[in-house]
Amino acid sequence: MAGHADLGDFLRRRRAAMTPEAAGLAVPPGQSGRRVRGLRREEVAHLAGVSVDYYTRLEQGRHASPSEAVLDALARVFQLDAAARTHLTDLARPARRRATAVRIPAQRVRPAMAQLIASMTDHPAFVIGRRTDVLASNALARALLTDWTRLPPKHRNYTRWLFLDPDARAAFLNWPTVAAEVAGTLRLYAGRFPDDPQLTELVGELTIKSPEFRAWWNGHQVHERTHGTKQMVHPVVGPITIRYEALALPGDADQTLFIYTTDPGSPSHDNLRLLALWTDQQTNPRPKPTRAVPGPA
């Protein structure tokens, strides 16, 4: 999936998004109406300290392996954040990775971690793996989002749910922002594992079925999940503003634990507590009391 063509596409889109003013270039009088969107190739080459021919070959996918110095220079010119800089390196090294590639094993959550997540009754928690596959979740997370355990194993994927399930669109008040970030997270993974056949299948399905995903995927933006806020609406308890933390799990760098919290004393905190009580009632129904039958006199 990723390769020199993806590297060229990434560079072209970053060049188009960077204005001369943002890059520190003075636009001469009379050239304010530039025909080229963003920077010209020769301007990028000048700022990065490489020849125009060299940079052109990079954009056209005709250069095998740019050096770290060149990648650092391009990251500086395009003002890339840490996630985008990592993605640039991944895209520039696909051939080297494929030379030593091995079959990607299936992921499993350690039993102790699964038990820990299940014991968290006040906070939604779940583990995301490669391709944003949902590997484990507690009851409250399934009540807030969706019950992945009832889906076929190949459909237990956070990105697929977010883009293809109408209930997911209704659940997030800021769905476009959330969805664009998730597409960027999948892009980041694609740069690291360009030959993952399950990723290829997932991206193909989403590209066909979701025009929004197709647009954001082609935009080649990347996003690294660390922490943030999501505004949600649950059909049972109403609006909930969620704060999330993404924690990398030791022992498997491709597993991330997500924990959702709310501000103490806020309406969102009260609504999440109501949802926890409702979830407990649904999963552990109390037997109805029975009237004692009087014995024989």
PDB file of C-alpha atoms in Angstrom:
ATOM      1  CA  MET A   1       0.000   0.000   0.000  1.00  0.00           C
ATOM      2  CA  ALA A   2       2.748   2.447   0.955  1.00  0.00           C
ATOM      3  CA  GLY A   3       5.747   2.950  -1.269  1.00  0.00           C
ATOM      4  CA  HIS A   4       7.572   5.522  -3.315  1.00  0.00           C
ATOM      5  CA  ALA A   5       4.275   6.551  -4.937  1.00  0.00           C
ATOM      6  CA  ASP A   6       2.843   7.261  -1.480  1.00  0.00           C
ATOM      7  CA  LEU A   7       5.975   9.207  -0.573  1.00  0.00           C
ATOM      8  CA  GLY A   8       5.562  11.346  -3.670  1.00  0.00           C
ATOM      9  CA  ASP A   9       1.866  11.896  -2.962  1.00  0.00           C
ATOM     10  CA  PHE A  10       2.648  12.892   0.622  1.00  0.00           C
ATOM     11  CA  LEU A  11       5.276  15.408  -0.513  1.00  0.00           C
ATOM     12  CA  ARG A  12       3.013  16.895  -3.186  1.00  0.00           C
ATOM     13  CA  ARG A  13       0.167  17.409  -0.747  1.00  0.00           C
ATOM     14  CA  ARG A  14       2.449  18.950   1.864  1.00  0.00           C
ATOM     15  CA  ARG A  15       3.928  21.252  -0.761  1.00  0.00           C
ATOM     16  CA  ALA A  16       0.459  22.314  -1.856  1.00  0.00           C
ATOM     17  CA  ALA A  17      -0.568  23.040   1.730  1.00  0.00           C
ATOM     18  CA  MET A  18       2.501  25.208   2.528  1.00  0.00           C
ATOM     19  CA  THR A  19       2.276  28.875   1.557  1.00  0.00           C
ATOM     20  CA  PRO A  20       5.357  30.954   0.691  1.00  0.00           C
ATOM     21  CA  GLU A  21       4.635  33.209   3.663  1.00  0.00           C
ATOM     22  CA  ALA A  22       4.486  30.268   6.079  1.00  0.00           C
ATOM     23  CA  ALA A  23       7.765  28.962   4.635  1.00  0.00           C
ATOM     24  CA  GLY A  24       9.450  32.329   5.160  1.00  0.00           C
ATOM     25  CA  LEU A  25       9.666  33.235   1.476  1.00  0.00           C
ATOM     26  CA  ALA A  26       9.038  36.781   0.331  1.00  0.00           C
ATOM     27  CA  VAL A  27       6.672  36.959  -2.641  1.00  0.00           C
ATOM     28  CA  PRO A  28       7.946  39.618  -5.088  1.00  0.00           C
ATOM     29  CA  PRO A  29       5.529  42.407  -6.064  1.00  0.00           C
ATOM     30  CA  GLY A  30       3.337  41.435  -8.975  1.00  0.00           C
ATOM     31  CA  GLN A  31       3.468  37.695  -8.165  1.00  0.00           C
ATOM     32  CA  SER A  32       0.692  37.599  -5.564  1.00  0.00           C
ATOM     33  CA  GLY A  33      -1.589  35.809  -8.017  1.00  0.00           C
ATOM     34  CA  ARG A  34       0.539  32.662  -8.325  1.00  0.00           C
ATOM     35  CA  ARG A  35      -0.768  29.871 -10.528  1.00  0.00           C
ATOM     36  CA  VAL A  36       0.845  27.196  -8.369  1.00  0.00           C
ATOM     37  CA  ARG A  37      -1.022  26.219  -5.206  1.00  0.00           C
ATOM     38  CA  GLY A  38       1.410  26.312  -2.310  1.00  0.00           C
ATOM     39  CA  LEU A  39       5.148  26.154  -2.929  1.00  0.00           C
ATOM     40  CA  ARG A  40       6.855  25.478  -6.228  1.00  0.00           C
ATOM     41  CA  ARG A  41       9.179  22.499  -6.500  1.00  0.00           C
ATOM     42  CA  GLU A  42      12.182  24.752  -6.951  1.00  0.00           C
ATOM     43  CA  GLU A  43      11.256  26.629  -3.778  1.00  0.00           C
ATOM     44  CA  VAL A  44      11.089  23.416  -1.755  1.00  0.00           C
ATOM     45  CA  ALA A  45      14.381  22.260  -3.233  1.00  0.00           C
ATOM     46  CA  HIS A  46      16.027  25.596  -2.356  1.00  0.00           C
ATOM     47  CA  LEU A  47      14.727  25.560   1.217  1.00  0.00           C
ATOM     48  CA  ALA A  48      15.755  21.910   1.708  1.00  0.00           C
ATOM     49  CA  GLY A  49      19.193  22.385   0.191  1.00  0.00           C
ATOM     50  CA  VAL A  50      18.785  19.845  -2.633  1.00  0.00           C
ATOM     51  CA  SER A  51      18.671  20.142  -6.392  1.00  0.00           C
ATOM     52  CA  VAL A  52      15.384  20.660  -8.188  1.00  0.00           C
ATOM     53  CA  ASP A  53      15.976  17.476 -10.184  1.00  0.00           C
ATOM     54  CA  TYR A  54      16.546  15.464  -6.978  1.00  0.00           C
ATOM     55  CA  TYR A  55      13.370  16.763  -5.331  1.00  0.00           C
ATOM     56  CA  THR A  56      11.369  16.209  -8.540  1.00  0.00           C
ATOM     57  CA  ARG A  57      12.489  12.569  -8.600  1.00  0.00           C
ATOM     58  CA  LEU A  58      11.342  12.191  -4.986  1.00  0.00           C
ATOM     59  CA  GLU A  59       7.868  13.476  -5.837  1.00  0.00           C
ATOM     60  CA  GLN A  60       7.699  11.247  -8.896  1.00  0.00           C
ATOM     61  CA  GLY A  61       8.745   8.130  -6.952  1.00  0.00           C
ATOM     62  CA  ARG A  62      11.975   7.743  -8.919  1.00  0.00           C
ATOM     63  CA  HIS A  63      14.404   7.935  -5.984  1.00  0.00           C
ATOM     64  CA  ALA A  64      15.013   4.833  -3.902  1.00  0.00           C
ATOM     65  CA  SER A  65      16.171   6.012  -0.487  1.00  0.00           C
ATOM     66  CA  PRO A  66      16.565   9.635   0.616  1.00  0.00           C
ATOM     67  CA  SER A  67      19.020  10.175   3.459  1.00  0.00           C
ATOM     68  CA  GLU A  68      18.080  11.140   6.993  1.00  0.00           C
ATOM     69  CA  ALA A  69      19.552  14.595   6.344  1.00  0.00           C
ATOM     70  CA  VAL A  70      17.208  15.084   3.382  1.00  0.00           C
ATOM     71  CA  LEU A  71      14.212  13.832   5.376  1.00  0.00           C
ATOM     72  CA  ASP A  72      15.090  16.184   8.225  1.00  0.00           C
ATOM     73  CA  ALA A  73      15.338  19.088   5.787  1.00  0.00           C
ATOM     74  CA  LEU A  74      11.976  18.286   4.189  1.00  0.00           C
ATOM     75  CA  ALA A  75      10.356  17.920   7.616  1.00  0.00           C
ATOM     76  CA  ARG A  76      11.695  21.363   8.511  1.00  0.00           C
ATOM     77  CA  VAL A  77      10.467  22.942   5.258  1.00  0.00           C
ATOM     78  CA  PHE A  78       6.985  21.457   5.626  1.00  0.00           C
ATOM     79  CA  GLN A  79       6.941  22.099   9.395  1.00  0.00           C
ATOM     80  CA  LEU A  80       5.923  18.512  10.180  1.00  0.00           C
ATOM     81  CA  ASP A  81       4.919  17.485  13.674  1.00  0.00           C
ATOM     82  CA  ALA A  82       6.393  14.366  15.294  1.00  0.00           C
ATOM     83  CA  ALA A  83       3.736  12.002  13.885  1.00  0.00           C
ATOM     84  CA  ALA A  84       4.073  13.337  10.335  1.00  0.00           C
ATOM     85  CA  ARG A  85       7.890  13.199  10.588  1.00  0.00           C
ATOM     86  CA  THR A  86       7.702   9.543  11.589  1.00  0.00           C
ATOM     87  CA  HIS A  87       5.301   8.881   8.730  1.00  0.00           C
ATOM     88  CA  LEU A  88       7.680  10.537   6.273  1.00  0.00           C
ATOM     89  CA  THR A  89      10.465   8.198   7.410  1.00  0.00           C
ATOM     90  CA  ASP A  90       8.186   5.165   7.094  1.00  0.00           C
ATOM     91  CA  LEU A  91       7.199   6.101   3.555  1.00  0.00           C
ATOM     92  CA  ALA A  92      10.831   6.594   2.564  1.00  0.00           C
ATOM     93  CA  ARG A  93      11.856   3.125   3.773  1.00  0.00           C
ATOM     94  CA  PRO A  94       9.292   0.633   2.368  1.00  0.00           C
ATOM     95  CA  ALA A  95      11.785  -1.372   0.309  1.00  0.00           C
ATOM     96  CA  ARG A  96      14.091  -1.902   3.287  1.00  0.00           C
ATOM     97  CA  ARG A  97      11.199  -3.087   5.459  1.00  0.00           C
ATOM     98  CA  ARG A  98       9.868  -5.455   2.830  1.00  0.00           C
ATOM     99  CA  ALA A  99      13.292  -7.077   2.515  1.00  0.00           C
ATOM    100  CA  THR A 100      13.037  -8.286   6.120  1.00  0.00           C
ATOM    101  CA  ALA A 101       9.255  -8.527   6.391  1.00  0.00           C
ATOM    102  CA  VAL A 102       7.679 -11.454   8.213  1.00  0.00           C
ATOM    103  CA  ARG A 103       4.101 -12.563   8.530  1.00  0.00           C
ATOM    104  CA  ILE A 104       2.237 -10.314  10.955  1.00  0.00           C
ATOM    105  CA  PRO A 105       0.958 -12.521  13.800  1.00  0.00           C
ATOM    106  CA  ALA A 106      -2.529 -12.195  15.231  1.00  0.00           C
ATOM    107  CA  GLN A 107      -2.766  -9.988  18.310  1.00  0.00           C
ATOM    108  CA  ARG A 108      -4.028 -11.115  21.684  1.00  0.00           C
ATOM    109  CA  VAL A 109      -4.625  -9.137  24.874  1.00  0.00           C
ATOM    110  CA  ARG A 110      -2.958 -10.687  27.905  1.00  0.00           C
ATOM    111  CA  PRO A 111      -5.533 -12.346  30.212  1.00  0.00           C
ATOM    112  CA  ALA A 112      -4.451 -10.193  33.161  1.00  0.00           C
ATOM    113  CA  MET A 113      -4.966  -7.014  31.114  1.00  0.00           C
ATOM    114  CA  ALA A 114      -8.381  -8.235  29.963  1.00  0.00           C
ATOM    115  CA  GLN A 115      -9.356  -8.869  33.583  1.00  0.00           C
ATOM    116  CA  LEU A 116      -8.132  -5.408  34.574  1.00  0.00           C
ATOM    117  CA  ILE A 117     -10.239  -3.758  31.887  1.00  0.00           C
ATOM    118  CA  ALA A 118     -13.303  -5.795  32.827  1.00  0.00           C
ATOM    119  CA  SER A 119     -12.952  -4.745  36.476  1.00  0.00           C
ATOM    120  CA  MET A 120     -13.198  -1.040  35.558  1.00  0.00           C
ATOM    121  CA  THR A 121     -16.902  -0.421  36.042  1.00  0.00           C
ATOM    122  CA  ASP A 122     -16.842   3.397  36.313  1.00  0.00           C
ATOM    123  CA  HIS A 123     -14.777   4.175  33.208  1.00  0.00           C
ATOM    124  CA  PRO A 124     -15.176   2.923  29.631  1.00  0.00           C
ATOM    125  CA  ALA A 125     -11.957   1.163  28.604  1.00  0.00           C
ATOM    126  CA  PHE A 126     -10.887  -0.772  25.532  1.00  0.00           C
ATOM    127  CA  VAL A 127      -7.739  -1.911  23.722  1.00  0.00           C
ATOM    128  CA  ILE A 128      -7.054  -0.992  20.092  1.00  0.00           C
ATOM    129  CA  GLY A 129      -4.525  -2.990  18.078  1.00  0.00           C
ATOM    130  CA  ARG A 130      -3.218  -2.945  14.542  1.00  0.00           C
ATOM    131  CA  ARG A 131      -5.503  -1.438  11.901  1.00  0.00           C
ATOM    132  CA  THR A 132      -7.551  -0.024  14.852  1.00  0.00           C
ATOM    133  CA  ASP A 133      -8.915  -3.513  15.572  1.00  0.00           C
ATOM    134  CA  VAL A 134     -10.794  -3.654  18.886  1.00  0.00           C
ATOM    135  CA  LEU A 135      -9.064  -6.410  20.870  1.00  0.00           C
ATOM    136  CA  ALA A 136     -10.808  -6.050  24.245  1.00  0.00           C
ATOM    137  CA  SER A 137     -13.405  -3.823  25.918  1.00  0.00           C
ATOM    138  CA  ASN A 138     -15.310  -3.560  29.166  1.00  0.00           C
ATOM    139  CA  ALA A 139     -19.081  -3.507  29.523  1.00  0.00           C
ATOM    140  CA  LEU A 140     -19.292   0.270  29.918  1.00  0.00           C
ATOM    141  CA  ALA A 141     -17.279   0.882  26.725  1.00  0.00           C
ATOM    142  CA  ARG A 142     -19.594  -1.451  24.819  1.00  0.00           C
ATOM    143  CA  ALA A 143     -22.630   0.372  26.236  1.00  0.00           C
ATOM    144  CA  LEU A 144     -21.232   3.787  25.315  1.00  0.00           C
ATOM    145  CA  LEU A 145     -19.959   2.886  21.830  1.00  0.00           C
ATOM    146  CA  THR A 146     -21.077  -0.471  20.444  1.00  0.00           C
ATOM    147  CA  ASP A 147     -20.950  -4.120  21.436  1.00  0.00           C
ATOM    148  CA  TRP A 148     -18.090  -5.370  19.294  1.00  0.00           C
ATOM    149  CA  THR A 149     -18.443  -8.864  20.782  1.00  0.00           C
ATOM    150  CA  ARG A 150     -21.681  -9.282  18.810  1.00  0.00           C
ATOM    151  CA  LEU A 151     -19.976  -8.466  15.505  1.00  0.00           C
ATOM    152  CA  PRO A 152     -18.123 -10.929  13.265  1.00  0.00           C
ATOM    153  CA  PRO A 153     -14.412 -10.942  14.222  1.00  0.00           C
ATOM    154  CA  LYS A 154     -13.318  -9.199  10.992  1.00  0.00           C
ATOM    155  CA  HIS A 155     -15.798  -6.363  11.665  1.00  0.00           C
ATOM    156  CA  ARG A 156     -14.490  -5.611  15.160  1.00  0.00           C
ATOM    157  CA  ASN A 157     -12.643  -2.542  13.992  1.00  0.00           C
ATOM    158  CA  TYR A 158     -12.986   0.972  15.382  1.00  0.00           C
ATOM    159  CA  THR A 159     -12.483   2.760  12.039  1.00  0.00           C
ATOM    160  CA  ARG A 160     -14.950   0.530  10.236  1.00  0.00           C
ATOM    161  CA  TRP A 161     -17.565   1.107  12.941  1.00  0.00           C
ATOM    162  CA  LEU A 162     -16.993   4.860  12.946  1.00  0.00           C
ATOM    163  CA  PHE A 163     -17.432   5.278   9.190  1.00  0.00           C
ATOM    164  CA  LEU A 164     -20.005   2.624   8.314  1.00  0.00           C
ATOM    165  CA  ASP A 165     -22.351   2.414  11.328  1.00  0.00           C
ATOM    166  CA  PRO A 166     -25.041   5.156  11.320  1.00  0.00           C
ATOM    167  CA  ASP A 167     -25.192   4.936  15.117  1.00  0.00           C
ATOM    168  CA  ALA A 168     -21.549   6.046  15.292  1.00  0.00           C
ATOM    169  CA  ARG A 169     -22.339   9.243  13.384  1.00  0.00           C
ATOM    170  CA  ALA A 170     -25.157   9.965  15.802  1.00  0.00           C
ATOM    171  CA  ALA A 171     -22.979   9.229  18.826  1.00  0.00           C
ATOM    172  CA  PHE A 172     -20.400  11.991  18.183  1.00  0.00           C
ATOM    173  CA  LEU A 173     -21.435  15.631  17.994  1.00  0.00           C
ATOM    174  CA  ASN A 174     -18.067  16.408  16.374  1.00  0.00           C
ATOM    175  CA  TRP A 175     -18.086  13.326  14.126  1.00  0.00           C
ATOM    176  CA  PRO A 176     -16.140  14.906  11.215  1.00  0.00           C
ATOM    177  CA  THR A 177     -13.249  15.837  13.519  1.00  0.00           C
ATOM    178  CA  VAL A 178     -13.211  12.434  15.218  1.00  0.00           C
ATOM    179  CA  ALA A 179     -13.474  10.561  11.916  1.00  0.00           C
ATOM    180  CA  ALA A 180     -10.740  12.593  10.197  1.00  0.00           C
ATOM    181  CA  GLU A 181      -8.371  11.916  13.104  1.00  0.00           C
ATOM    182  CA  VAL A 182      -9.107   8.188  13.000  1.00  0.00           C
ATOM    183  CA  ALA A 183      -8.438   8.112   9.248  1.00  0.00           C
ATOM    184  CA  GLY A 184      -5.141   9.844   9.991  1.00  0.00           C
ATOM    185  CA  THR A 185      -4.327   7.214  12.604  1.00  0.00           C
ATOM    186  CA  LEU A 186      -4.915   4.472  10.050  1.00  0.00           C
ATOM    187  CA  ARG A 187      -2.668   6.344   7.595  1.00  0.00           C
ATOM    188  CA  LEU A 188       0.087   6.373  10.219  1.00  0.00           C
ATOM    189  CA  TYR A 189      -0.232   2.609  10.603  1.00  0.00           C
ATOM    190  CA  ALA A 190      -0.206   2.119   6.818  1.00  0.00           C
ATOM    191  CA  GLY A 191       3.166   3.813   6.614  1.00  0.00           C
ATOM    192  CA  ARG A 192       4.605   1.368   9.151  1.00  0.00           C
ATOM    193  CA  PHE A 193       3.013  -1.781   7.701  1.00  0.00           C
ATOM    194  CA  PRO A 194       2.605  -1.191   3.954  1.00  0.00           C
ATOM    195  CA  ASP A 195       2.155  -4.880   3.133  1.00  0.00           C
ATOM    196  CA  ASP A 196      -0.565  -5.776   5.628  1.00  0.00           C
ATOM    197  CA  PRO A 197      -3.230  -7.561   3.519  1.00  0.00           C
ATOM    198  CA  GLN A 198      -5.964  -7.024   6.133  1.00  0.00           C
ATOM    199  CA  LEU A 199      -5.265  -3.291   6.074  1.00  0.00           C
ATOM    200  CA  THR A 200      -5.488  -3.302   2.284  1.00  0.00           C
ATOM    201  CA  GLU A 201      -8.880  -5.025   2.499  1.00  0.00           C
ATOM    202  CA  LEU A 202     -10.145  -2.586   5.150  1.00  0.00           C
ATOM    203  CA  VAL A 203      -9.031   0.526   3.272  1.00  0.00           C
ATOM    204  CA  GLY A 204     -10.522  -0.821   0.052  1.00  0.00           C
ATOM    205  CA  GLU A 205     -13.906  -1.387   1.692  1.00  0.00           C
ATOM    206  CA  LEU A 206     -13.944   2.026   3.374  1.00  0.00           C
ATOM    207  CA  THR A 207     -12.808   3.809   0.220  1.00  0.00           C
ATOM    208  CA  ILE A 208     -15.716   2.297  -1.710  1.00  0.00           C
ATOM    209  CA  LYS A 209     -18.408   2.718   0.945  1.00  0.00           C
ATOM    210  CA  SER A 210     -17.500   6.054   2.551  1.00  0.00           C
ATOM    211  CA  PRO A 211     -16.843   9.211   0.493  1.00  0.00           C
ATOM    212  CA  GLU A 212     -15.649  10.990   3.638  1.00  0.00           C
ATOM    213  CA  PHE A 213     -13.053   8.324   4.338  1.00  0.00           C
ATOM    214  CA  ARG A 214     -11.952   8.394   0.703  1.00  0.00           C
ATOM    215  CA  ALA A 215     -11.402  12.159   0.823  1.00  0.00           C
ATOM    216  CA  TRP A 216      -9.502  12.124   4.127  1.00  0.00           C
ATOM    217  CA  TRP A 217      -7.430   9.095   3.124  1.00  0.00           C
ATOM    218  CA  ASN A 218      -6.418  10.732  -0.143  1.00  0.00           C
ATOM    219  CA  GLY A 219      -5.544  13.880   1.800  1.00  0.00           C
ATOM    220  CA  HIS A 220      -2.682  11.912   3.360  1.00  0.00           C
ATOM    221  CA  GLN A 221      -2.966  13.555   6.789  1.00  0.00           C
ATOM    222  CA  VAL A 222      -1.679  11.567   9.760  1.00  0.00           C
ATOM    223  CA  HIS A 223      -2.697  11.665  13.410  1.00  0.00           C
ATOM    224  CA  GLU A 224      -1.207  10.127  16.551  1.00  0.00           C
ATOM    225  CA  ARG A 225      -3.641   9.392  19.388  1.00  0.00           C
ATOM    226  CA  THR A 226      -2.434  10.530  22.800  1.00  0.00           C
ATOM    227  CA  HIS A 227      -5.268  12.311  24.597  1.00  0.00           C
ATOM    228  CA  GLY A 228      -8.233  14.488  23.796  1.00  0.00           C
ATOM    229  CA  THR A 229     -11.905  15.285  24.229  1.00  0.00           C
ATOM    230  CA  LYS A 230     -14.966  13.840  22.523  1.00  0.00           C
ATOM    231  CA  GLN A 231     -18.511  15.181  22.722  1.00  0.00           C
ATOM    232  CA  MET A 232     -20.990  12.340  22.626  1.00  0.00           C
ATOM    233  CA  VAL A 233     -24.730  11.737  22.918  1.00  0.00           C
ATOM    234  CA  HIS A 234     -26.029   8.438  24.252  1.00  0.00           C
ATOM    235  CA  PRO A 235     -29.633   7.473  23.454  1.00  0.00           C
ATOM    236  CA  VAL A 236     -30.284   6.396  27.063  1.00  0.00           C
ATOM    237  CA  VAL A 237     -28.583   9.068  29.205  1.00  0.00           C
ATOM    238  CA  GLY A 238     -28.009  12.002  26.839  1.00  0.00           C
ATOM    239  CA  PRO A 239     -24.898  14.156  26.256  1.00  0.00           C
ATOM    240  CA  ILE A 240     -21.511  13.164  27.667  1.00  0.00           C
ATOM    241  CA  THR A 241     -18.238  15.061  27.189  1.00  0.00           C
ATOM    242  CA  ILE A 242     -15.492  12.461  27.344  1.00  0.00           C
ATOM    243  CA  ARG A 243     -11.810  12.942  28.043  1.00  0.00           C
ATOM    244  CA  TYR A 244      -9.647  10.114  26.768  1.00  0.00           C
ATOM    245  CA  GLU A 245      -6.099   8.961  27.448  1.00  0.00           C
ATOM    246  CA  ALA A 246      -4.285   6.606  25.066  1.00  0.00           C
ATOM    247  CA  LEU A 247      -1.682   4.450  26.810  1.00  0.00           C
ATOM    248  CA  ALA A 248       0.753   2.182  24.976  1.00  0.00           C
ATOM    249  CA  LEU A 249       0.773  -1.259  26.575  1.00  0.00           C
ATOM    250  CA  PRO A 250       4.136  -2.754  27.542  1.00  0.00           C
ATOM    251  CA  GLY A 251       5.037  -5.903  25.675  1.00  0.00           C
ATOM    252  CA  ASP A 252       3.209  -4.948  22.453  1.00  0.00           C
ATOM    253  CA  ALA A 253       3.895  -1.554  20.929  1.00  0.00           C
ATOM    254  CA  ASP A 254       0.906  -1.981  18.613  1.00  0.00           C
ATOM    255  CA  GLN A 255      -1.653  -2.223  21.440  1.00  0.00           C
ATOM    256  CA  THR A 256      -3.129   0.939  22.942  1.00  0.00           C
ATOM    257  CA  LEU A 257      -5.352   1.129  26.009  1.00  0.00           C
ATOM    258  CA  PHE A 258      -8.024   3.833  25.842  1.00  0.00           C
ATOM    259  CA  ILE A 259      -9.596   5.036  29.082  1.00  0.00           C
ATOM    260  CA  TYR A 260     -12.529   7.474  29.065  1.00  0.00           C
ATOM    261  CA  THR A 261     -13.155   9.838  31.973  1.00  0.00           C
ATOM    262  CA  THR A 262     -15.408  12.809  32.739  1.00  0.00           C
ATOM    263  CA  ASP A 263     -14.944  15.899  34.892  1.00  0.00           C
ATOM    264  CA  PRO A 264     -16.069  15.204  38.490  1.00  0.00           C
ATOM    265  CA  GLY A 265     -19.274  17.022  39.418  1.00  0.00           C
ATOM    266  CA  SER A 266     -20.189  17.761  35.804  1.00  0.00           C
ATOM    267  CA  PRO A 267     -23.430  16.743  34.061  1.00  0.00           C
ATOM    268  CA  SER A 268     -21.306  14.430  31.919  1.00  0.00           C
ATOM    269  CA  HIS A 269     -20.010  12.700  35.045  1.00  0.00           C
ATOM    270  CA  ASP A 270     -23.569  12.198  36.286  1.00  0.00           C
ATOM    271  CA  ASN A 271     -24.696  10.868  32.905  1.00  0.00           C
ATOM    272  CA  LEU A 272     -21.801   8.430  32.737  1.00  0.00           C
ATOM    273  CA  ARG A 273     -22.667   7.163  36.217  1.00  0.00           C
ATOM    274  CA  LEU A 274     -26.270   6.681  35.075  1.00  0.00           C
ATOM    275  CA  LEU A 275     -25.010   4.752  32.076  1.00  0.00           C
ATOM    276  CA  ALA A 276     -22.870   2.580  34.366  1.00  0.00           C
ATOM    277  CA  LEU A 277     -25.919   1.798  36.525  1.00  0.00           C
ATOM    278  CA  TRP A 278     -28.025   1.076  33.454  1.00  0.00           C
ATOM    279  CA  THR A 279     -25.278  -1.178  32.057  1.00  0.00           C
ATOM    280  CA  ASP A 280     -25.061  -3.089  35.322  1.00  0.00           C
ATOM    281  CA  GLN A 281     -28.812  -3.629  35.309  1.00  0.00           C
ATOM    282  CA  GLN A 282     -28.679  -4.895  31.724  1.00  0.00           C
ATOM    283  CA  THR A 283     -25.806  -7.287  32.322  1.00  0.00           C
ATOM    284  CA  ASN A 284     -26.732  -8.388  35.851  1.00  0.00           C
ATOM    285  CA  PRO A 285     -30.534  -8.323  36.108  1.00  0.00           C
ATOM    286  CA  ARG A 286     -31.847  -8.652  39.649  1.00  0.00           C
ATOM    287  CA  PRO A 287     -34.404 -11.406  40.242  1.00  0.00           C
ATOM    288  CA  LYS A 288     -37.845 -10.108  41.071  1.00  0.00           C
ATOM    289  CA  PRO A 289     -38.927 -10.744  44.652  1.00  0.00           C
ATOM    290  CA  THR A 290     -41.497 -13.486  45.041  1.00  0.00           C
ATOM    291  CA  ARG A 291     -44.304 -13.587  47.528  1.00  0.00           C
ATOM    292  CA  ALA A 292     -44.002 -16.257  50.168  1.00  0.00           C
ATOM    293  CA  VAL A 293     -46.566 -19.015  49.808  1.00  0.00           C
ATOM    294  CA  PRO A 294     -48.177 -19.689  53.175  1.00  0.00           C
ATOM    295  CA  GLY A 295     -47.732 -23.229  54.367  1.00  0.00           C
ATOM    296  CA  PRO A 296     -50.532 -25.490  55.628  1.00  0.00           C
ATOM    297  CA  ALA A 297     -52.146 -24.356  58.847  1.00  0.00           C
TER     298      ALA A 297
END
